[in-house]
Coordinates of C-alpha atoms in Angstrom, one line a residue:
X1 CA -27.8 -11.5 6.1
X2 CA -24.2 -12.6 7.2
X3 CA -22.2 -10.0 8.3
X4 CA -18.8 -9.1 9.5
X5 CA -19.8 -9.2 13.5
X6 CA -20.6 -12.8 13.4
X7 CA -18.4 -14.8 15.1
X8 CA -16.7 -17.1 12.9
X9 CA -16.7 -20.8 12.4
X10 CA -13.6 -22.2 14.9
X11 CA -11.8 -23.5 12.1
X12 CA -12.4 -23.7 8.8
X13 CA -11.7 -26.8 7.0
X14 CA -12.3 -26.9 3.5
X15 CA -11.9 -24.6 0.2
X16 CA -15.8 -24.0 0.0
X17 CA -15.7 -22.8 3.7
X18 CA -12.7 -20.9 3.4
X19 CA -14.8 -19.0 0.4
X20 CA -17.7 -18.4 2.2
X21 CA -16.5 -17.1 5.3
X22 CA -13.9 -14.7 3.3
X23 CA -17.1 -13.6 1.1
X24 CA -19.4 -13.4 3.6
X25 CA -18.2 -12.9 6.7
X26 CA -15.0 -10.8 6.1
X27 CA -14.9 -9.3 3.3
X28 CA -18.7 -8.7 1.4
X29 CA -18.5 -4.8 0.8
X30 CA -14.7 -5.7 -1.3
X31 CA -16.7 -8.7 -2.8
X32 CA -19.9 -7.3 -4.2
X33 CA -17.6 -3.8 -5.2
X34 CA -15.3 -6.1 -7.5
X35 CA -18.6 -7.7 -8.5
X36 CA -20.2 -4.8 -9.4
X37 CA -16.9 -3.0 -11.5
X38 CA -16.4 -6.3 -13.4
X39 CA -19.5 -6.6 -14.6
X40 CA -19.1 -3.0 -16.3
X41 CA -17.9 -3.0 -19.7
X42 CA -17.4 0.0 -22.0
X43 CA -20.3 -0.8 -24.2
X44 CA -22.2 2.4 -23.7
X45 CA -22.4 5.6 -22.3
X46 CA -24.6 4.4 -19.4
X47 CA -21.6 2.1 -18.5
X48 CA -19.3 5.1 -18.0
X49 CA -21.6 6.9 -16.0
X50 CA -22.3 3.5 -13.7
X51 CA -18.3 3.4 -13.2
X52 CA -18.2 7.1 -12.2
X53 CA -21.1 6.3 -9.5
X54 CA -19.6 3.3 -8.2
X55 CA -16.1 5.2 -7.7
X56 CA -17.9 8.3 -6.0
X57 CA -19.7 6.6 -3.3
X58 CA -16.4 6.4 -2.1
X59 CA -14.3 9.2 -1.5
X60 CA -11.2 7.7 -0.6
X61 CA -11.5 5.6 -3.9
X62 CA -12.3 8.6 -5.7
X63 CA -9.2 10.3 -3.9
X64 CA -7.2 7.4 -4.8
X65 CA -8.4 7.0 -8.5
X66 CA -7.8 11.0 -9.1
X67 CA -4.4 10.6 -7.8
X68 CA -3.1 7.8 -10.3
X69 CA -5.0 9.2 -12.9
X70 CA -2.2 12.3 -12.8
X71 CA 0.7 9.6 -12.7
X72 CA 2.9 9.4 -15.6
X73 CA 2.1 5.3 -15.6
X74 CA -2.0 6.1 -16.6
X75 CA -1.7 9.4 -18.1
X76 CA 1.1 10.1 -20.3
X77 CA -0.1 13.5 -21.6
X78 CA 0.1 14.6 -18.3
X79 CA -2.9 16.4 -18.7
X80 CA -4.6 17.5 -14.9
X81 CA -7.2 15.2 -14.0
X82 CA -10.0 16.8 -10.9
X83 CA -13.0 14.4 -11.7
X84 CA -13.3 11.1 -12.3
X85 CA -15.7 11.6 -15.6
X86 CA -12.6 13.5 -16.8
X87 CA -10.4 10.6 -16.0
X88 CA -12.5 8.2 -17.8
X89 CA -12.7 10.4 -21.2
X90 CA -8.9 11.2 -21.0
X91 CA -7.1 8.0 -20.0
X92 CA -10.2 5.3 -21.0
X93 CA -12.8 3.3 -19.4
X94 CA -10.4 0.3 -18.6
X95 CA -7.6 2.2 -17.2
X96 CA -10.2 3.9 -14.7
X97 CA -11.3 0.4 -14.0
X98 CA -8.5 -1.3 -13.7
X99 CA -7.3 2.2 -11.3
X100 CA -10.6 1.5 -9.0
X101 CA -9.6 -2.4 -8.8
X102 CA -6.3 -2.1 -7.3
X103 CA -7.1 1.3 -5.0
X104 CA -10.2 -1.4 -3.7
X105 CA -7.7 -3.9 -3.1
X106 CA -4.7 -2.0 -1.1
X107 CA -7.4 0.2 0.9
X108 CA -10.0 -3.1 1.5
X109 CA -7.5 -5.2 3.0
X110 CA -5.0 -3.2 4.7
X111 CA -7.0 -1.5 6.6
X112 CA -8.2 -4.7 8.3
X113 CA -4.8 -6.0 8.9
X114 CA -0.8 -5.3 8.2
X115 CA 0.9 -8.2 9.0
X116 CA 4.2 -8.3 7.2
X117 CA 2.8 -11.3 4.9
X118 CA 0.1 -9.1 3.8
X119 CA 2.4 -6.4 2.9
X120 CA 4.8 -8.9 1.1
X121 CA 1.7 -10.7 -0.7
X122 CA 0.8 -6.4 -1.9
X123 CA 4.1 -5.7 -3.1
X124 CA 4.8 -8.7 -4.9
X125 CA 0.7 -8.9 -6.5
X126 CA 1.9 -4.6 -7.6
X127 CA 5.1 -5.5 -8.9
X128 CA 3.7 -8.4 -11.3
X129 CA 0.6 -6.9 -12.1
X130 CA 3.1 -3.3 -13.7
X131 CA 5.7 -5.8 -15.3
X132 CA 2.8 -7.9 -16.8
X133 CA 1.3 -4.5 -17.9
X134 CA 4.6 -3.1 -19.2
X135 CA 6.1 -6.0 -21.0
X136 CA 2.7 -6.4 -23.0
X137 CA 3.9 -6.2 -27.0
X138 CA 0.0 -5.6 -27.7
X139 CA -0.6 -1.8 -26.4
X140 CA -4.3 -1.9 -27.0
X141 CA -6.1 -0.2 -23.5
X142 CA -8.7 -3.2 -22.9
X143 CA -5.6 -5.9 -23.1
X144 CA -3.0 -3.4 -21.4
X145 CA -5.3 -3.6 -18.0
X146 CA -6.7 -7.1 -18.5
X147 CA -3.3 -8.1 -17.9
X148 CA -2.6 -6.1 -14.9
X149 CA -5.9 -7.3 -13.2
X150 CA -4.8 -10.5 -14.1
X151 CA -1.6 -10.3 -12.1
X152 CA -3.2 -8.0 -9.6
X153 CA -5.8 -10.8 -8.3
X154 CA -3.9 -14.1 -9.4
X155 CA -3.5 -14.8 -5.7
X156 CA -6.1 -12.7 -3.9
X157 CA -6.8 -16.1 -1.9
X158 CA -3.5 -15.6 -0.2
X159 CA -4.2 -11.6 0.3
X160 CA -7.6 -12.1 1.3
X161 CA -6.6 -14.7 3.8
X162 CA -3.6 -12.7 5.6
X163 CA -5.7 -9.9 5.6
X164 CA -8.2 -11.5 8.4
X165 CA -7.1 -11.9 11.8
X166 CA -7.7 -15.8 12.5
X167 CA -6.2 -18.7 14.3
X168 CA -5.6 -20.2 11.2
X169 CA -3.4 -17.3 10.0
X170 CA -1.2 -17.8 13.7
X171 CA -1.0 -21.0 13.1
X172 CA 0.1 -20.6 9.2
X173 CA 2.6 -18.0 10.5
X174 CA 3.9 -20.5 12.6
X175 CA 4.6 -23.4 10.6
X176 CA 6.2 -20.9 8.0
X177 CA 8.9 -19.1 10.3
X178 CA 9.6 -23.2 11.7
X179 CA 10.5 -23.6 8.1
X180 CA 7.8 -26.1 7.2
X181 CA 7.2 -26.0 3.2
X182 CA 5.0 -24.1 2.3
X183 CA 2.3 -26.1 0.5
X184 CA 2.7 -28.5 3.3
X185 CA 2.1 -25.6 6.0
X186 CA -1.2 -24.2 4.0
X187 CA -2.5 -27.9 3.6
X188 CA -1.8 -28.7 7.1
X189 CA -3.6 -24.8 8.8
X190 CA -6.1 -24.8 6.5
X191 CA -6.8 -28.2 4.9
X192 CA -6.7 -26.6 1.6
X193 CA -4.0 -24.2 -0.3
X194 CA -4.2 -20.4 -1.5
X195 CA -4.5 -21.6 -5.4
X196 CA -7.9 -23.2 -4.5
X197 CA -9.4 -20.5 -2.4
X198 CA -8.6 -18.1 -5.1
X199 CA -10.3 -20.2 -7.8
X200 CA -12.9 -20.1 -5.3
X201 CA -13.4 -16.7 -5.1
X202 CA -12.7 -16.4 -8.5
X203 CA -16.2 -17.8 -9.3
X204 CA -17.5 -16.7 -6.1
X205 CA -16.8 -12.9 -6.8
X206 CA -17.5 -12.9 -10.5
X207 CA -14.2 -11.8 -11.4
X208 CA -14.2 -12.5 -15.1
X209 CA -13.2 -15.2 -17.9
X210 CA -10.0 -13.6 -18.1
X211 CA -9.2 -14.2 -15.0
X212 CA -10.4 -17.3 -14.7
X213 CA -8.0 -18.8 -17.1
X214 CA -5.3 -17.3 -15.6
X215 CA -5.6 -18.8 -12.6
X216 CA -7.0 -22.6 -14.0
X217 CA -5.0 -25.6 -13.8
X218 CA -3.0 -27.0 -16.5
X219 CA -1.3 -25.0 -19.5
X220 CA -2.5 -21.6 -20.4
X221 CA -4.5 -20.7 -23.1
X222 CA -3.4 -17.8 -24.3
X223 CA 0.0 -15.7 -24.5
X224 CA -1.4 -13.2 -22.3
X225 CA -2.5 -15.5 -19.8
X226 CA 1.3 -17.1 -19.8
X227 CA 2.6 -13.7 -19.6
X228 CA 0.4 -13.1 -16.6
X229 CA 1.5 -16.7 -14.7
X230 CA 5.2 -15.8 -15.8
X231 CA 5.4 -12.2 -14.4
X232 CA 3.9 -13.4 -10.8
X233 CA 6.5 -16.1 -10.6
X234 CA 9.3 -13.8 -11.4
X235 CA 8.4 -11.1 -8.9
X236 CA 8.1 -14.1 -6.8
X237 CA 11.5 -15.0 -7.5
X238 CA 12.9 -11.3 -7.8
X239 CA 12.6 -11.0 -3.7
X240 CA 15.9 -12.7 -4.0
X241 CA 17.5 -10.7 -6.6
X242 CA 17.6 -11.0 -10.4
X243 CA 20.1 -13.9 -10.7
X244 CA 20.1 -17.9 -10.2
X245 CA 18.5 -20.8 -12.5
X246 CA 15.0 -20.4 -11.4
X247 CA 14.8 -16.8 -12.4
X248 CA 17.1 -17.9 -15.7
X249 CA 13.6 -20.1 -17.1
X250 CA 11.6 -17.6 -15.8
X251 CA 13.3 -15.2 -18.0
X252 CA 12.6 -17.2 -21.1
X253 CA 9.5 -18.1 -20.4
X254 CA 8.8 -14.1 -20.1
X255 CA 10.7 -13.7 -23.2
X256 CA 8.6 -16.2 -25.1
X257 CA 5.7 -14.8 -24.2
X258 CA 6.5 -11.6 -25.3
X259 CA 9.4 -12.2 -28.0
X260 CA 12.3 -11.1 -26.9
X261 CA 15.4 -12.8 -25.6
X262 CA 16.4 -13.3 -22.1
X263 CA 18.9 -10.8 -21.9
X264 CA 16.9 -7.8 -22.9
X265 CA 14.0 -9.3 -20.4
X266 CA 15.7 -8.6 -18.0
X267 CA 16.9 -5.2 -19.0
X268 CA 13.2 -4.6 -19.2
X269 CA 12.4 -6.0 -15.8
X270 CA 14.6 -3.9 -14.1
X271 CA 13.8 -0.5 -15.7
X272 CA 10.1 -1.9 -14.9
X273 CA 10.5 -2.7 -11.1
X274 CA 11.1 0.9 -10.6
X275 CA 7.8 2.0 -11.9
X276 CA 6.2 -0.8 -10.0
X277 CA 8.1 1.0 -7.2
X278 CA 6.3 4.3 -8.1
X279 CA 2.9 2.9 -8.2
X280 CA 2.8 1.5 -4.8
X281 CA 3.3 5.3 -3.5
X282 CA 0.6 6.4 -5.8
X283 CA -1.6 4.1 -3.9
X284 CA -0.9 5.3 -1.2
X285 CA 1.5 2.1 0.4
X286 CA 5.2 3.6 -0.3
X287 CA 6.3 1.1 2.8
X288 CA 6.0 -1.6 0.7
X289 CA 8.5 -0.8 -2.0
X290 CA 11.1 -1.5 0.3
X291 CA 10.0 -5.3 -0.1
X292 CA 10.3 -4.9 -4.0
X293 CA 13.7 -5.9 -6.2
X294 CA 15.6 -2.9 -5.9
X295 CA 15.7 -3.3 -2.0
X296 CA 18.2 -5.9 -2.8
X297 CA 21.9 -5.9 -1.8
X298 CA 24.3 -7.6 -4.5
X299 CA 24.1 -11.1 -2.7
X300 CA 20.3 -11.4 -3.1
X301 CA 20.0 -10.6 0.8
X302 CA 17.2 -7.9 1.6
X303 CA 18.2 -5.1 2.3
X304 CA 15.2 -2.8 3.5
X305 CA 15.8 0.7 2.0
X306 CA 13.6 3.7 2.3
X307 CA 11.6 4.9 -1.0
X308 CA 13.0 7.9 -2.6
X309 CA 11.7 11.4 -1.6
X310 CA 9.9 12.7 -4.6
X311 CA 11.4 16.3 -5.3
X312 CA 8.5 17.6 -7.7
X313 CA 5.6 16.7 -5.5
X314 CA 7.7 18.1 -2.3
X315 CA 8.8 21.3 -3.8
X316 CA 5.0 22.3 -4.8
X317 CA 4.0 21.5 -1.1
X318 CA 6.9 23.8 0.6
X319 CA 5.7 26.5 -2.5
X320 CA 1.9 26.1 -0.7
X321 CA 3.5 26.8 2.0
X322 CA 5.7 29.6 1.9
X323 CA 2.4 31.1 0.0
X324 CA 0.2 29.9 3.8
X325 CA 3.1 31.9 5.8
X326 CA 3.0 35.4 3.8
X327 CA -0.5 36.3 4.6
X328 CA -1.2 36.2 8.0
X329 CA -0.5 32.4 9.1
X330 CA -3.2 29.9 9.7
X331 CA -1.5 27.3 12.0
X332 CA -4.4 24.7 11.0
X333 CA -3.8 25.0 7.3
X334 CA 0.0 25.2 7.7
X335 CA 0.0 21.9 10.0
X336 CA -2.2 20.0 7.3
X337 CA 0.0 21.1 4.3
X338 CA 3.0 19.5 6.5
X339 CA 1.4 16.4 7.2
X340 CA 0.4 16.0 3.5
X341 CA 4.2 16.9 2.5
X342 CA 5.5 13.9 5.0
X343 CA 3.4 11.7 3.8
X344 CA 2.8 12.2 0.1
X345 CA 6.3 13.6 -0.9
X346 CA 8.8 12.1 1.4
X347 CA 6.6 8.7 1.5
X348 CA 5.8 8.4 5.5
X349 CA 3.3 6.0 5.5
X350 CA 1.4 7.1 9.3
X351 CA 2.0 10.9 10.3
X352 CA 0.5 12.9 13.4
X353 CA 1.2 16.0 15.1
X354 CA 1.0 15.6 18.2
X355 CA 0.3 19.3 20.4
X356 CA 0.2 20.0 24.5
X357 CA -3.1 19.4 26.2
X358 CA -4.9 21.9 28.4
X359 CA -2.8 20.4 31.4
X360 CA 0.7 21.1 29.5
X361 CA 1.8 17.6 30.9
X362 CA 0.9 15.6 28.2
X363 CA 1.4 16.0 23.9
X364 CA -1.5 14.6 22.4
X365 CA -3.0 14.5 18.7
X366 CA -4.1 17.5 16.8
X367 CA -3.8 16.2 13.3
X368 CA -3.6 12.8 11.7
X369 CA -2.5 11.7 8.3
X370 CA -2.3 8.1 6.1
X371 CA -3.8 4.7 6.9
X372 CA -3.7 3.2 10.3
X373 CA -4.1 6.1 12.3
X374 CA -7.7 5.8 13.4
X375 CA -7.0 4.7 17.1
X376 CA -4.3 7.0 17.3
X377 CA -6.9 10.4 17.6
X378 CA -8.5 9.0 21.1
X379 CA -5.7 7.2 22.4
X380 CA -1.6 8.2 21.2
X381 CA -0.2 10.3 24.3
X382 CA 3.2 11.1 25.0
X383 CA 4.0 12.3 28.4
X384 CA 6.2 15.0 28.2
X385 CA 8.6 14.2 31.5
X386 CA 10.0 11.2 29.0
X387 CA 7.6 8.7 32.0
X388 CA 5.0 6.3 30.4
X389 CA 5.8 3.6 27.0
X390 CA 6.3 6.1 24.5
X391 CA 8.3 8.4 26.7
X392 CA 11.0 7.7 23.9
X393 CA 9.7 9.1 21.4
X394 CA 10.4 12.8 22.8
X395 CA 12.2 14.7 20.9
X396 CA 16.2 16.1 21.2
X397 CA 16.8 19.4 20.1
X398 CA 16.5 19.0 16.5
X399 CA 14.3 16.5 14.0
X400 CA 16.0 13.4 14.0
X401 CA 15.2 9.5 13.4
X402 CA 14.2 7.7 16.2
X403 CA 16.1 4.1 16.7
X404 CA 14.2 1.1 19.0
X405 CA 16.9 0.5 21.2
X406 CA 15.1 -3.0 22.0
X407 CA 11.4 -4.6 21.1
X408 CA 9.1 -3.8 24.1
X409 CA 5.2 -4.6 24.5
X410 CA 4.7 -1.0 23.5
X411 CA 0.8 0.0 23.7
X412 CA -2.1 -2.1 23.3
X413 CA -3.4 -0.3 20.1
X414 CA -0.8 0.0 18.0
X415 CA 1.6 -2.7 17.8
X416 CA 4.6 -0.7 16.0
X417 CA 4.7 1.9 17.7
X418 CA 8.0 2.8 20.0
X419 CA 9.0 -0.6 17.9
X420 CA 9.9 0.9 14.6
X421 CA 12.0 3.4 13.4
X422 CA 10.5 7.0 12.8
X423 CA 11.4 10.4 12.0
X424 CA 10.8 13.2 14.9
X425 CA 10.3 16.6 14.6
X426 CA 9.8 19.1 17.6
X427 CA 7.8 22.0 17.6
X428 CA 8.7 25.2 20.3
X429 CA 7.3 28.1 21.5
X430 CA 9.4 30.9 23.3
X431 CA 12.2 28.2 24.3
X432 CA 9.3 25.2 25.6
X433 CA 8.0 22.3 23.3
X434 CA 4.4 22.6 22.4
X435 CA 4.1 19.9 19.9
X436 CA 6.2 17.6 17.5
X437 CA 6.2 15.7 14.5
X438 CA 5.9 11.5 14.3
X439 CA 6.1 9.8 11.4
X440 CA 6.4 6.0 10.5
X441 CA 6.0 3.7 8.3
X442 CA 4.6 0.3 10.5
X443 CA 5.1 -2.7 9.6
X444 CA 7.7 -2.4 7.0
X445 CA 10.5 -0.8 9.8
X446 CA 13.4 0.4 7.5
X447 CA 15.2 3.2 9.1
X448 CA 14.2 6.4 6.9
X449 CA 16.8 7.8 4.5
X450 CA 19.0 11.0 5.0
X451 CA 16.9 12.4 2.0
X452 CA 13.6 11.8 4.1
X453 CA 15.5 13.2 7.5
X454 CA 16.9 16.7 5.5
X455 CA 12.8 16.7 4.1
X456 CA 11.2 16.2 6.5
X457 CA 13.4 18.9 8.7
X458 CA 12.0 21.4 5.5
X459 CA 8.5 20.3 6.4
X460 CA 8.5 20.7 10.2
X461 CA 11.0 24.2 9.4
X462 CA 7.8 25.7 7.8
X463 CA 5.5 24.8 11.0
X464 CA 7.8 26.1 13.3
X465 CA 8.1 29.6 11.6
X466 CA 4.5 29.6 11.9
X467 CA 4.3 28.7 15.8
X468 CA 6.7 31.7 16.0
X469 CA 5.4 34.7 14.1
X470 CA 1.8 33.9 15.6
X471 CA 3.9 33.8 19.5
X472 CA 5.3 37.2 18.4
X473 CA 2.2 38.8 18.1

């Protein structure tokens, strides 16, 4: 049996290779998971209990599916969801699905990699697969998430590919930032292009007829295939903002599809980019809605902006926590609730608290929170005489954000961090720091937002009242 140790080919050089090796070598759990869910269809009870299963051998899938099953986008009765057989009676067997698809997808792939193409390719695959979803006319459950698969996976060639560390992928990086075309550039690093390794996979994966025609040469078949092709071009296009003549066809296109004209398209597309926005940070990847249209300034130039704090979700967290601090304090449980608040509620996506060793020379990790934090537990120090790479990031008096002044090499397991912008949050004990507060959000290094600063100071507040009542005893 192949498996993900083996060293790889040195270069791959066709579209069947390129197949093989990503469902074989790199990615085989994602590949026979997707396998197994779309083969399921709700054609008996058996079916819904074989969706449940496959979603509970996972428990961060399960997390993940639990927590968009409460969003307003699944489940507009806003009925509480706790289990998944729950989820599938209230909201329907192809809204679980389609839930479990796109969790698989965001947690498969970026925990193997975040390169900033990766996180591009994810926000632009989220942002077609809600506008194909929302401009639907047909609002039956099976077509509403057919479509959003459909846009979800219409280039999971590309994502697979960036999510795999390779010298093809260098060398693909390469040609792109030396501003070689980019059909050329994937022709010339991989002697094939990402339309033919996701056909490829397409088959290879079993990922349905639907699917299959979406992503097929030549004209599409059906209006909700066209509506699919359309909505991926336009979020495409929508990186540059919502004007020029490209995004002018691809307006009418979307309005043919659908029947509507242009203008109110785009009225649509707008309203629709927001909630696009919202579901990234329901799966957990809130740094990449700064890549989505909304990020834009007027002239169609980027510019990165921080996700909005959600208010709700924080004030429940600071009410679990004024409820921790009454009875007697558990600095554990308090600590946990704050790491949940920065990262659920005010959208961090990496957050540790960092606490002095036995020595008192060093801060190190007591508790970790959101993806890409695994070498951090054994490895993140911060020496607290300010020596040493991340010297830095010590805090000043209060929580702040911390600025790079310049790029250095950082530390050799974790590329981002003293290289991005964070938010900082010491923790003191009788007049001495005992701990702090780092959040970031890696690759996708906007400087966090005076909302997230004023939040997250509420966060840490709570933490620090706790460190002082249990010192005063």
């Amino acid at each position: 049996m192949t498996t993900k140790t083996e060293t790889p080919p040195s270069r791959m050089n066709s579209t069947q290779a390129w197949v093989t090796y990503l469902s074989k070598v790199e990615l085989p759990v994602l590949a026979n998971t997707l396998r197994r869910i779309g083969e399921l269809t709700d054609s008996s009870n058996s079916t819904v209990n074989e969706l449940a299963n496959v979603i509970l051998n996972d428990a961060q899938l399960t997390s993940q599916v639990l927590r968009l099953s409460n969003t307003v986008f699944y489940n507009q009765t806003r009925t509480q969801v706790s289990t998944v057989s729950r989820a599938i009676t209230l909201i329907g067997f192809d809204a679980v699905k389609s839930m479990a698809i796109s969790s698989l997808i965001v947690d498969s792939l970026l925990k193997r990699n975040d390169r900033p193409h990766l996180l591009r390719c994810l926000a632009r695959a989220i942002h077609a697969a809600v506008q194909a979803r929302c401009l639907l006319p047909k609002r039956n459950e099976h077509a509403l998430e057919e479509v959003f698969i459909g846009a979800l996976l219409m280039n999971i060639g590309e994502l697979a590919f960036w999510s795999c560390e390779t010298e093809q992928a260098s060398e693909l990086e390469s040609r792109l930032r030396e501003g070689e075309p980019t059909l050329e550039a994937q022709k010339a690093a991989l002697h094939t292009t990402f339309t033919e390794i996701t056909r490829g996979l397409v088959d290879a994966w079993s990922l349905g007829p639907f699917i299959r025609e979406v992503v097929a040469p030549g004209q599409a078949n059906s209006k909700a295939a066209s509506l699919v092709r359309h909505s991926v071009e336009m979020a495409r296009l929508s990186e540059n903002g919502w004007r020029g003549d490209d995004m002018e066809k691809v307006m009418e296109a979307l309005g043919r599809d659908i029947g509507e004209n242009p203008a109110a398209v785009r009225d649509q597309l707008k309203v629709n980019a927001g909630e696009a926005a919202r579901v990234a940070v329901s799966l957990g990847i809130p740094q990449v809605t700064a890549l989505m249209p909304g990020s834009q300034g007027s002239s169609g130039e980027e510019a990165v902006r921080a996700p909005e704090v959600d208010p709700n979700l924080q004030l429940q967290i600071l009410r679990d926590l004024t409820h921790s601090l009454t009875d007697k304090p558990d600095i554990n449980e308090v600590c946990q609730l704050v790491i949940e608040g920065i990262h659920r509620a005010i959208g961090m996506q990496r957050v540790v608290l960092l606490m002095s060793d036995r020595s008192g020379l060093e801060l190190v990790p007591r508790k970790l929170g959101g993806r890409g934090t695994e070498a951090w537990k054994d490895n993140f120090t911060i020496r607290k005489d300010g020596t040493g790479p991340l010297g830095a990031l010590l805090p000043h008096a209060d929580c702040s954000v911390y600025l790079p002044k310049s790029k250095t090499e950082g530390v050799a397991y974790d590329r981002w961090l003293g290289n991005v912008p964070a938010l900082i949050g010491p923790l003191k004990a009788k007049g001495r720091l005992v701990g702090l507060f780092y959040a970031d959000n890696a690759a996708a290094d906007y400087v966090p937002s005076d909302d997230q600063l004023t939040a997250f100071g509420h966060f840490v507040q709570n933490a620090q009242l706790c460190i002082t009542l249990l010192s005063s005893h």
